[in-house]
Every structure is written in structure tokens, then in C-alpha cells.
Amino acid sequence: MHRDRPRYVIDRPAYNLPDFDGEFDKKSRQFPVREKVRKLFRCSVLRLKGLLFRHLPILSWLPKYKVRENLLCDVVSGVSAGYHSGMAFALLANLPPVNGLYSSFFPLIPYFFMGTAHQMVPASWGDGVCLRLAPESDFSHFNATLNATVVDTDLMNEVRLGISGTLACLTAVIQIGLGFMQFGFVAIYLSESFVRGFMTAAGLQILISVLKYIFGIQVPPYSGPLAVIYTLVDIIHTLGDTNIASLVFALVSSVVLIVVKELSARLPPQAVVVATAISGPLHLPEIYHMDIVGEIPLGKAFPAPILPTVSQWEDMLSTAFSLAIVGYVINLAMGRTLAAKHGYDVDPNQEMLALGCGNFLGSFFKIHVICCALSVTLAVDNAGGTSQFASFCVMLVVMVTMLALGAFLKPLPKSVLGALIAVNLKNTLLQLSDPYYLWKKSKLDCCVWVVSFLATFFLSLPYGVAIGVSFSILVVIFKTQLVIASNLFVITPQVISITGVKIVNYCSPLYFANAEIFRQRVIKKTGLDPGKLILARRKFLEKEQKEKAKEEKKDNETRRRKPRFLVNMKKAQLELQHDFDMNEGTANKPEPPNSHVNIRCSDIEPGEQAPDQEPPSPTLESHPMPFHTLILDLAGVCFIDLMGIKVLLKMNSSYEMLGIKLYLANVQVQVYEELEVGGAFDDGNIDRSNLFLSVHDAVVFAQQTSGERHISSKVGPSTV
């Protein structure tokens, strides 16, 4: 049986835009340039405070830090990651392990105060500029005694360290300049499909780069396009020269790490300690000719600061610019992934400044260019790290290594460090299955992932960033130009404010570049943030449950004492009645009626309030929602991607928890099909009955259903 559908009739004069604006007195807002400039350069205490909190995020999160809940997790995760943070990633840069220690100590000091990604651990990453400006051939000479060509390794490493510091300084200058120029706006062009494809390719490149240490073979380093292919071909050709001892150390370390991580992600990896303890006393590196870390002299742990060689900047400019952009993209991509997982925000401009300041300080101590260390950051996250205190602990472990433990790590095989990196990349490499799931939901998003992955993997990271972002923009343009047209009908909604109903119009496609902006605009226009309200309700309910438990405990104690008091009163009453009857001497008087004692009785009539009883305290439930229905007018939305669908699903679930209905009006045919394919109507996410032909349809339906809910809330169950 069909219920009666609401009907409406509209009778109003026709308007063109000038007549409508004139009759309803349209106001035109003006923003003079002079006022904008004055506001831009205005100085006040409030603005100074805002700048300090913006550029030093530690002032915001440190006072709110929960020591009892998070400190132990941060210390354990930081110590576990600090075992291999620096030395392992120095291998990727073709520099001595001591350079990795410098890179994992000095840059972390500025990032601790300025970084906005809580679990981020910066470290060095590989590039071929040191090989190009200081090739091995420049340090080779023929030794007549040995009748062989000998490389002066110490001199070569010293020169490469100087070049590395100079490159880091130039990169820092570029990053700081871009940060002050608000270059962080590029973050809106980093779609989720691009980020996951890019990070997967970068992780796979790192894995291939450490295979030569795992197998204990000699492979020349490459840089530029197809470098990873050349490296992989050389590894395959030299597998016959595999050092069995190095491979065994790597495999055993990997198995131990995987087992430990599966049992408890918060146990620090002991592979470094165990491998050093076994290989050192048994002299395994000398017996089996394994490549080891080498000695880190204690007297040279903290090098004297050096000035960068500015004359070399001309040869490094293009490389430094690409490193500045690619390093920032890697940092931001991992930061946004962690932020989405743990529920906080990452400031793109502040991340650029934090990265630049870290590179600038470290450049005076011969570091290599830093960015997010993928495996170390994932190790911190998997071990339960919650704040920058984890990176601070990494820094302390590195400092202790430089000052006291450097000589003890001399016999550590490099294959163990390679195994540590490979194991921590497990979650990143599992993203290789993304195209299988993306193809079912959005073929264009799948294409973005594949193009970003292939460009990054085969053509190196800088080309991967450029091609991936460019292709993402082309996909947006492609979808914008190929919009399916639909027939429109004249449906004019009333231009009045309707009680209990909020209508928000958004005239733009809903996709990765503006999905979050769309959600923030809706919050601003409606004046209600459902996420914050739900969080406040949860905290209030927890507090209310604790108070209720205390009251129940108190009532139980009172009830134990009250029956005894009432029984004693009744006994005294019966004795007085008996004495009265005896004195009157009325033997023929009928017996008194039986008395009934109600322990829970009250002398207060229903509807009255006890004089000593306090009025009920106000609760969140006593304050009704400012509206019961939110209508999104999607007439201007010509397409929507997976990010847009996720935002709509998140909004629908949040408003539903608050008892607010979310209606979609004027949904185009193409948008409806994309919502259906993207799974918006699956598993009870969005009810198809919440989609309407027009805004007015949604308004009338909202008013009717609101009246029905209001009446049903007043009419309770009948009693006899």
C-alpha cells in the first residue's frame, strides 16, 4: 500500500536576473586593495601569537601531550627505529654509514620543533649527484706493487661528503624560499591514487637498491631514467657471485624481524645487536669476505661545521631543485597518509619550511639531502609512535651511537641493514594490489595509479612526480570536458529560510582537489561540525556513565539502611496502637487493617519536585540540533571521484549519528552512475530514497517527515 506523497503548487512571477536582484535588493560586496594590503601588514599580539603557533607546532601539541598514555610507546618505537635509521639509509646515497648518522641527527632537531607529521622520521635518501661530481675514476691510481688499480676510498668519501653538504644547503635554500612563497598549494594536486602509486614505486626502488647488500655482490651505482632496470640486470648477472654468509645473515634477520613484528609490533628489533655480537667475535666478515659497516671513530663523531662551497651551486641547481620538490612530495605524501590514519592535519607549507630548516642545519655537518625515511617512519608507526617524541628518541639513539657505540658496530654486516629496510617496506609493497580494487570502482583512478607507478619506477622519482601530477590534472580536464548533458525542467525553489532545514549549493565537480574544501564549506555554512559534536558527546557520555556508577553505588548503600528504619517505625506504630486499644477497653472493636510497607514509596505526588532535590543538570541531549535536515544541491556537480564519494559517505554517517537527515538534490545522471559504481549505495551507506529531483522536492519531504517524527515523539505507548 502506497502512502500519500506530498504535493505542492508554486505560483510566482517569472524573474530574470536583473529584476530579481532589483526587487530583492542585492548587495554587492567590495574589497578595496588598500584594505587588503593594510590587513596583510597589520601587526598585533594576536597575529604574532598565531605566527608562532603556526611555525612552531610544538607549542600546540606539547601542552596537550598525554605522558602516561603515549610516552612509553614513543620511546619504544623511537629506540626500535633508531637502531638502523641512519646507517641503513646512507647505503642508498652511496655514502659512508657515518654520513647517515649525521643525517639522522642534526636535521631532526629543527623538525622536532617545526614538523606537523607526528610519526615522521627524516633521513637521507639516494641520488647520483655525488657520483657525477666525484666519480670513482678521479680517485683511482695504478699501484705498481700490487699491479692493480687502487681507489683512495678515504679521500673519495671526504670529497663526496663535502659535495653532499653543499647540495643539502642549496636544497634547503630552495625549500625555505618555496615555503615562504606558500608553495604548499601543490598539495591539492596530489590525489590518493597518485600518492599510493608513487610511494609503491619508491618503495620498490629502495628494495631493489638494497638487494646488492643482501646478496653481498658488487654492483655499480646508477642514476637517472632506467637506473633501477640497469641495477636489476646487473644483480641478476652477478647472482653467481653471491656471498652465502651475507645472504644467510640477511634471511635470518628478516625471519626474526617478521616473527617479532607479528608477535608484537612494539618490541624493538634486536637484529642489529645480535648480528654484531655474532659476526664480531667469530671474525665472520674476515673469513667470508662480507661487506661491513666499518669503524666510526669516536673522536670524529661530531664533525666540525663546514661552509658550503657556493661555487659548486651552478652545477647542482637543477639537481637541487628536483630534490627539493621530490623530497617535499615524499614527505607530504607519507605525512598525509599518517594524518588520515591517526586523525590529525598536516600543514603543507609548514612541512616545506620544516624540511628546509632541517636540510639547512644539517648541511653544515656533511649530511645528504633528507626527506621521509619510508621504512623507518613505517617502523615508528607500526611500533605505536604517536608524536615527534619518537623521532626525538631516534635522534638520541643516533647520538649515543656516534659518541659511544660507533666502534662496536664495525663488524655489523651491511646485509643486515638491507634486510631491516626490506622488512619495514612490507606494508608499502602490499599496495601493489591497488589496481585490482581500483579498476572495479574507478578506471580513471586506476590509470592514475598505474601511470604514476610506472613513471616513478622506470624514470626515477623527479620524473614520476612530474608525470603523475600532470596526468592527474589531465584526467580532471578530460572528465570536465566529457560531461553527459541531461534534460532540465523548470523547478524553482522558494527563496526563504526554512526552519529546521539547511540547503547548501556547491557549483563545482567533487574530486580529490576540493573534496576536503567541500566538507569544510558545508560545516561553515551550516554552523555545525558533526565530528567535533560527536566527540564532545562521547566524552560527555563517558563522564555521565562514571557519575551514574557513583550514584548507583551510593543508592545501593542507602537502600541497605532504609528497610531497617521503616520496619522499626512500623513496629513502634503497632505497639502504640495496641496500647491505645487496651486503654480504651473496647473489646468488640474490629481488628485494625493490615498495613503494607513500600520500601520505594515517596510522599511526593507525581509531577511535584522535592524541595531538597536539585533540578536536572543540562545535558547535550537537552540542546536540540539547529536543524533536522541538510540538503546538498548537486546541480553544479558534473562528476565525482572516489575521494568525493568518501567525503559524502563520511558526512552521511556523521550526520546520521546526530539524527540529522542528509538529502541529495539535483543529482546528474553521470554523477548518479559514478555514485552507484563507486559503492555509495552499497552496505546501507546512502539510501537511494534520500535522492530527489529538485531542492523543493527535498524540502517538502523533509517538512513532512519532520512533522511525522515530531508527532511520534509526543505520542507514547498507551497504558491501561
XYZ file of C-alpha atoms in Angstrom, residues 103-642:
540
model
C 71.681 12.887 8.508
C 69.575 11.197 11.201
C 70.698 13.505 13.993
C 71.131 17.157 13.006
C 68.056 17.590 10.730
C 65.776 16.008 13.344
C 66.420 18.908 15.734
C 64.546 21.545 13.652
C 61.908 19.029 12.558
C 61.117 18.183 16.190
C 60.015 21.792 16.740
C 58.591 22.591 13.293
C 57.202 19.348 11.841
C 53.471 18.656 11.633
C 53.568 14.916 10.798
C 53.749 13.243 14.203
C 55.312 9.898 13.236
C 57.663 11.289 10.573
C 61.379 10.440 10.753
C 63.519 12.232 8.124
C 66.680 10.587 6.867
C 68.997 10.654 3.851
C 67.954 9.213 0.525
C 69.882 8.324 -2.594
C 70.782 10.443 -5.595
C 73.551 10.317 -8.155
C 74.933 13.851 -7.796
C 77.842 12.677 -5.622
C 78.722 10.056 -8.237
C 78.550 12.613 -11.022
C 80.597 15.358 -9.335
C 83.050 12.978 -7.638
C 83.312 9.803 -9.759
C 85.405 6.918 -8.570
C 87.783 7.327 -11.517
C 89.050 10.639 -10.092
C 90.416 8.815 -7.058
C 91.875 5.761 -8.803
C 95.569 5.208 -9.480
C 97.706 2.312 -10.591
C 99.705 0.606 -7.839
C 102.808 -0.958 -9.320
C 103.465 -3.062 -6.238
C 100.039 -4.689 -6.357
C 99.908 -4.477 -10.151
C 96.292 -3.269 -9.868
C 94.193 -0.116 -9.875
C 93.586 1.150 -6.338
C 90.901 3.595 -5.217
C 91.657 6.075 -2.456
C 88.409 5.430 -0.596
C 89.075 7.804 2.315
C 89.732 10.781 0.053
C 86.760 9.918 -2.177
C 84.387 9.729 0.799
C 85.681 13.019 2.204
C 85.107 14.829 -1.090
C 81.662 13.273 -1.526
C 80.673 14.329 1.987
C 81.608 17.934 1.166
C 79.570 17.808 -2.043
C 76.671 16.257 -0.153
C 76.655 19.072 2.421
C 76.808 21.738 -0.290
C 73.910 20.128 -2.147
C 71.866 19.942 1.073
C 72.436 23.660 1.702
C 71.260 24.656 -1.786
C 68.240 22.364 -1.486
C 67.401 23.934 1.883
C 67.535 27.453 0.441
C 65.118 26.433 -2.324
C 62.724 24.712 0.108
C 62.676 27.619 2.575
C 62.041 30.067 -0.261
C 59.200 27.952 -1.635
C 57.776 27.616 1.870
C 57.557 31.376 2.360
C 56.026 31.664 -1.119
C 53.189 29.356 0.039
C 54.191 26.631 -2.401
C 52.208 24.134 -0.360
C 49.185 24.722 -2.599
C 50.528 21.945 -4.848
C 49.290 19.509 -2.201
C 45.774 19.736 -3.650
C 47.050 18.147 -6.867
C 48.309 15.048 -5.067
C 45.422 12.637 -5.388
C 45.258 9.493 -3.295
C 45.766 7.302 -6.362
C 48.895 9.247 -7.319
C 50.299 9.152 -3.781
C 49.836 5.402 -3.407
C 51.268 4.642 -6.849
C 54.237 6.952 -6.271
C 55.003 5.565 -2.803
C 54.750 1.969 -4.012
C 57.236 2.621 -6.814
C 59.603 4.429 -4.442
C 59.454 1.509 -2.007
C 60.142 -0.988 -4.771
C 63.130 1.076 -5.918
C 64.530 1.066 -2.390
C 64.078 -2.710 -2.173
C 65.994 -3.266 -5.421
C 68.725 -0.863 -4.258
C 69.445 -2.924 -1.124
C 69.445 -6.309 -2.888
C 73.154 -5.943 -3.662
C 73.886 -5.701 0.070
C 71.602 -8.638 0.866
C 73.326 -10.871 -1.704
C 76.766 -9.444 -0.926
C 77.595 -8.666 -4.560
C 79.292 -5.694 -6.210
C 77.020 -3.675 -8.484
C 77.946 -0.220 -9.800
C 75.523 2.569 -8.819
C 73.316 4.191 -11.456
C 71.239 7.357 -11.572
C 68.665 8.849 -13.916
C 65.985 7.166 -16.052
C 66.023 3.345 -16.160
C 68.632 3.277 -13.372
C 66.622 0.689 -11.457
C 66.476 -1.534 -14.555
C 70.240 -1.354 -15.025
C 70.746 -2.183 -11.349
C 68.333 -5.120 -11.536
C 70.028 -6.506 -14.665
C 73.450 -6.308 -13.019
C 72.142 -8.031 -9.890
C 70.733 -10.881 -11.976
C 74.004 -11.275 -13.905
C 76.094 -11.343 -10.719
C 73.918 -13.686 -8.671
C 76.537 -16.356 -9.230
C 78.945 -14.342 -7.059
C 76.522 -14.226 -4.120
C 78.178 -14.162 -0.717
C 76.420 -17.016 1.047
C 77.275 -15.686 4.513
C 75.766 -12.258 3.745
C 72.639 -13.877 2.323
C 72.243 -16.138 5.376
C 72.607 -13.170 7.734
C 70.000 -11.225 5.745
C 67.499 -14.101 5.603
C 67.808 -14.925 9.296
C 67.457 -11.254 10.222
C 64.379 -10.934 8.007
C 62.703 -14.005 9.509
C 63.415 -12.842 13.056
C 62.089 -9.344 12.342
C 58.916 -10.624 10.682
C 58.193 -13.021 13.546
C 58.834 -10.339 16.162
C 56.614 -7.839 14.354
C 53.798 -10.355 14.053
C 54.004 -11.252 17.734
C 54.255 -7.669 18.972
C 54.848 -4.613 16.810
C 56.181 -2.731 19.843
C 59.168 -4.991 20.507
C 62.373 -3.283 19.299
C 64.256 -5.191 16.609
C 67.308 -6.895 18.047
C 68.758 -7.905 14.687
C 71.476 -5.238 14.769
C 72.678 -6.222 18.230
C 72.525 -9.971 17.617
C 74.191 -9.784 14.205
C 77.018 -7.616 15.563
C 77.518 -9.923 18.545
C 77.748 -12.994 16.292
C 79.846 -11.635 13.436
C 82.383 -9.754 15.599
C 83.837 -12.366 17.986
C 83.732 -15.113 15.343
C 85.519 -12.915 12.762
C 82.963 -13.899 10.151
C 83.469 -10.802 7.942
C 87.184 -11.613 7.521
C 86.569 -15.312 6.946
C 83.714 -14.950 4.440
C 84.721 -11.531 2.999
C 81.473 -9.857 3.915
C 80.892 -6.145 3.405
C 80.597 -4.491 6.845
C 79.720 -1.076 8.242
C 83.259 -0.267 9.302
C 84.572 1.701 12.229
C 83.118 5.052 13.255
C 85.929 6.854 15.127
C 84.724 8.186 18.463
C 86.847 11.299 18.268
C 85.212 12.330 14.974
C 81.623 11.577 15.853
C 80.620 15.248 15.830
C 82.372 16.841 12.863
C 83.366 20.466 12.847
C 80.894 22.632 10.909
C 81.911 23.427 7.335
C 80.763 26.157 4.989
C 79.165 25.081 1.709
C 81.115 25.591 -1.485
C 78.894 28.153 -3.187
C 80.902 27.924 -6.416
C 79.502 24.414 -6.940
C 75.864 25.544 -6.782
C 75.755 26.246 -10.502
C 76.445 22.591 -11.298
C 73.881 21.443 -8.702
C 70.984 23.827 -9.360
C 68.797 21.511 -11.424
C 69.515 18.560 -9.145
C 68.856 20.591 -6.001
C 65.547 21.884 -7.352
C 64.353 18.393 -8.250
C 65.469 17.066 -4.850
C 63.638 19.911 -3.101
C 60.372 19.126 -4.904
C 60.622 15.330 -4.810
C 61.714 15.258 -1.183
C 58.798 17.515 -0.272
C 56.327 15.348 -2.208
C 57.558 12.176 -0.486
C 57.370 13.882 2.907
C 53.896 15.266 2.261
C 52.579 12.024 0.783
C 53.637 9.981 3.804
C 52.513 12.756 6.163
C 49.017 12.836 4.692
C 48.820 9.041 4.879
C 49.732 9.083 8.569
C 47.428 12.041 9.256
C 44.467 10.247 7.688
C 45.242 7.129 9.736
C 45.596 8.895 13.099
C 43.159 11.790 12.668
C 45.213 14.979 12.560
C 46.081 17.582 9.917
C 49.341 18.250 8.075
C 50.197 21.824 7.038
C 51.761 21.629 3.527
C 53.586 24.976 3.772
C 54.894 24.242 7.252
C 56.198 20.853 6.104
C 58.185 22.603 3.371
C 59.709 25.002 5.925
C 60.470 22.229 8.422
C 62.178 20.142 5.761
C 64.171 23.141 4.518
C 65.337 24.114 8.010
C 66.379 20.515 8.691
C 68.431 20.412 5.496
C 69.938 23.834 6.230
C 71.203 22.939 9.719
C 72.464 19.549 8.621
C 74.278 20.941 5.573
C 76.988 22.370 7.851
C 77.685 18.841 9.156
C 78.093 16.989 5.839
C 74.656 15.418 5.621
C 72.920 14.286 2.483
C 69.554 15.729 1.422
C 66.820 14.405 3.705
C 63.171 13.536 3.330
C 60.844 10.995 4.889
C 62.611 7.699 5.552
C 59.879 5.315 4.394
C 60.905 2.172 6.241
C 61.933 3.987 9.443
C 58.721 6.027 9.533
C 56.654 2.883 8.981
C 58.631 1.166 11.752
C 57.808 4.011 14.150
C 54.139 3.923 13.159
C 53.855 0.139 13.437
C 55.516 0.241 16.870
C 52.875 2.651 18.198
C 54.575 6.048 17.885
C 52.198 8.974 18.426
C 54.264 12.187 18.339
C 57.609 13.771 17.493
C 58.966 12.309 20.717
C 59.509 9.131 18.689
C 61.832 10.982 16.280
C 63.483 12.603 19.321
C 64.260 9.117 20.652
C 65.640 8.172 17.239
C 67.898 11.202 17.488
C 69.107 10.164 20.952
C 69.895 6.625 19.778
C 71.884 8.022 16.863
C 73.776 10.370 19.192
C 74.696 7.509 21.531
C 75.825 5.504 18.515
C 78.082 8.328 17.344
C 79.546 9.023 20.778
C 79.926 5.557 22.285
C 78.769 2.661 20.111
C 80.378 3.504 16.792
C 83.428 1.287 17.288
C 81.276 -1.664 18.394
C 79.247 -1.585 15.162
C 82.311 -2.112 12.971
C 81.661 -5.863 12.311
C 77.956 -5.334 11.518
C 77.252 -6.790 8.024
C 75.587 -4.405 5.598
C 73.287 -7.235 4.560
C 71.568 -6.954 7.963
C 70.884 -3.260 7.361
C 69.488 -4.116 3.937
C 67.209 -6.739 5.494
C 65.920 -4.188 8.023
C 64.951 -1.817 5.228
C 63.306 -4.580 3.178
C 61.171 -5.863 6.072
C 59.886 -2.401 7.009
C 58.781 -1.850 3.395
C 56.305 -4.736 3.609
C 53.159 -2.611 4.003
C 54.199 -0.271 1.198
C 54.824 -3.139 -1.201
C 51.425 -4.662 -0.384
C 49.935 -1.688 -2.233
C 50.886 -3.420 -5.498
C 47.386 -4.921 -5.361
C 45.726 -1.486 -5.520
C 44.994 -1.580 -9.291
C 42.890 -4.725 -8.862
C 40.492 -2.933 -6.494
C 40.653 0.477 -8.176
C 39.685 -0.945 -11.573
C 36.346 -2.130 -10.163
C 35.465 1.257 -8.661
C 37.081 3.857 -10.913
C 39.026 3.051 -14.049
C 40.441 6.570 -14.335
C 41.769 6.478 -10.774
C 43.320 3.130 -11.607
C 45.005 4.689 -14.652
C 46.411 7.480 -12.460
C 47.887 4.884 -10.098
C 49.432 2.838 -12.920
C 50.913 5.859 -14.740
C 52.354 7.284 -11.514
C 53.848 3.928 -10.570
C 55.400 3.206 -13.973
C 56.809 6.727 -14.409
C 58.333 6.712 -10.927
C 59.722 3.206 -11.164
C 61.278 3.414 -14.612
C 62.145 7.113 -14.980
C 63.213 7.998 -11.377
C 61.405 9.977 -8.690
C 61.554 13.501 -10.215
C 60.033 12.316 -13.483
C 57.472 10.299 -11.546
C 56.268 13.387 -9.679
C 56.048 15.495 -12.831
C 54.307 12.850 -14.940
C 51.991 11.656 -12.163
C 50.743 15.127 -11.235
C 50.412 16.145 -14.888
C 48.415 13.036 -15.712
C 46.133 13.619 -12.703
C 45.395 17.128 -13.979
C 44.776 15.799 -17.480
C 42.293 13.300 -16.071
C 40.414 16.156 -14.389
C 40.351 18.153 -17.624
C 39.309 15.056 -19.541
C 36.396 14.371 -17.209
C 35.406 18.044 -17.177
C 35.168 18.209 -20.953
C 33.282 14.941 -21.361
C 30.211 15.685 -19.233
C 26.993 13.940 -20.223
C 24.197 16.501 -20.752
C 20.777 15.954 -19.162
C 17.353 17.460 -19.831
C 16.448 20.177 -17.329
C 12.967 21.014 -16.023
C 11.843 24.362 -14.625
C 11.675 23.806 -10.870
C 12.020 26.956 -8.786
C 12.596 26.630 -5.023
C 11.414 29.294 -2.589
C 13.991 31.893 -1.664
C 13.267 31.853 2.067
C 14.886 30.422 5.156
C 13.097 27.246 6.240
C 13.100 26.304 9.891
C 14.985 23.104 10.599
C 16.282 22.720 7.027
C 19.701 23.776 5.714
C 20.330 23.937 1.947
C 23.891 24.126 0.619
C 24.673 24.631 -3.064
C 28.109 23.735 -4.456
C 28.847 24.566 -8.102
C 31.982 22.552 -8.821
C 32.995 18.965 -9.530
C 33.612 16.991 -6.350
C 37.011 15.297 -6.599
C 40.332 14.899 -4.796
C 41.407 18.530 -5.247
C 38.378 20.019 -3.462
C 36.701 17.194 -1.518
C 38.032 18.401 1.821
C 37.277 22.032 0.906
C 33.679 20.998 0.145
C 33.287 19.407 3.572
C 34.710 22.479 5.315
C 32.402 24.780 3.339
C 29.354 22.763 4.399
C 30.464 22.984 8.030
C 30.959 26.745 7.699
C 27.598 27.371 6.035
C 25.600 25.208 8.443
C 27.478 26.287 11.548
C 27.707 22.695 12.796
C 30.748 20.417 12.821
C 29.383 16.879 13.320
C 32.791 15.378 14.033
C 33.504 17.712 16.946
C 29.969 17.334 18.296
C 30.164 13.526 18.194
C 33.494 13.657 20.014
C 32.013 16.007 22.634
C 29.047 13.637 23.091
C 31.317 10.665 23.594
C 33.295 12.491 26.249
C 30.065 13.631 27.913
C 28.610 10.092 27.911
C 31.784 8.705 29.438
C 31.601 11.336 32.166
C 27.877 10.680 32.689
C 28.436 6.921 32.963
C 31.075 7.457 35.637
C 28.735 9.752 37.621
C 25.857 7.270 37.212
C 28.012 4.456 38.526
C 28.860 6.546 41.592
C 25.172 7.374 42.170
C 24.127 3.715 41.862
C 26.755 2.733 44.376
C 25.502 5.410 46.754
C 21.834 4.352 46.256
C 22.673 0.725 46.998
C 24.210 1.688 50.311
C 21.156 3.841 51.163
C 18.730 1.021 50.321
C 20.506 -1.343 52.682
C 19.871 1.024 55.612
C 16.325 2.234 54.705
C 14.334 -1.080 55.195
C 15.596 -1.477 58.764
C 14.494 2.066 59.584
C 10.988 1.536 58.152
C 10.491 -1.817 59.918
C 11.449 -0.290 63.264
C 8.991 2.564 62.668
C 6.191 0.096 61.852
C 6.903 -1.957 64.969
C 6.723 1.138 67.163
C 3.459 2.151 65.454
C 1.854 -1.257 66.163
C 2.902 -1.130 69.842
C 1.338 2.327 70.235
C -1.875 1.078 68.564
C -2.011 -1.892 70.930
C -1.557 0.331 73.983
C -4.298 2.655 72.771
C -6.728 -0.266 72.273
C -6.037 -1.606 75.766
C -6.648 1.776 77.357
C -9.947 2.255 75.552
C -11.115 -1.190 76.631
C -13.161 -1.693 73.512
C -13.127 -5.449 73.227
C -15.761 -5.522 70.496
C -13.816 -3.115 68.188
C -12.800 -4.721 64.880
C -9.171 -5.584 64.278
C -7.045 -2.964 62.593
C -6.473 -3.433 58.884
C -3.279 -4.950 57.598
C -0.547 -2.455 56.785
C 1.734 -2.711 53.736
C 5.216 -1.210 53.680
C 6.537 0.007 50.317
C 10.254 0.485 50.638
C 10.414 2.624 47.480
C 7.410 4.763 48.334
C 7.531 8.554 48.167
C 5.366 11.213 49.769
C 5.739 13.470 46.744
C 2.884 13.427 44.286
C 3.598 12.756 40.606
C 4.615 15.905 38.792
C 5.882 17.561 42.004
C 9.517 18.116 42.835
C 11.097 17.552 46.207
C 12.129 20.768 47.933
C 15.667 19.496 48.509
C 16.013 17.915 45.086
C 18.100 19.860 42.582
C 16.730 20.401 39.062
C 18.184 18.076 36.435
C 21.527 19.257 35.081
C 21.606 20.334 31.447
C 22.876 17.684 29.055
C 23.834 17.563 25.419
C 20.500 15.905 24.718
C 18.644 18.924 26.175
C 20.005 21.127 23.422
C 18.308 20.195 20.123
C 20.137 20.246 16.816
C 19.940 23.576 14.955
C 18.409 21.711 12.009
C 16.964 18.276 11.315
C 17.685 18.036 7.574
C 20.645 19.026 5.415
C 20.029 19.257 1.652
C 23.006 19.301 -0.719
C 22.143 20.836 -4.082
C 24.419 18.969 -6.518
C 23.137 20.607 -9.677
C 26.594 22.087 -10.326
C 28.457 18.846 -9.715
C 29.257 17.359 -13.106
C 31.395 14.463 -11.854
C 32.635 12.893 -8.638
C 35.603 10.610 -7.931
C 36.390 8.157 -5.122
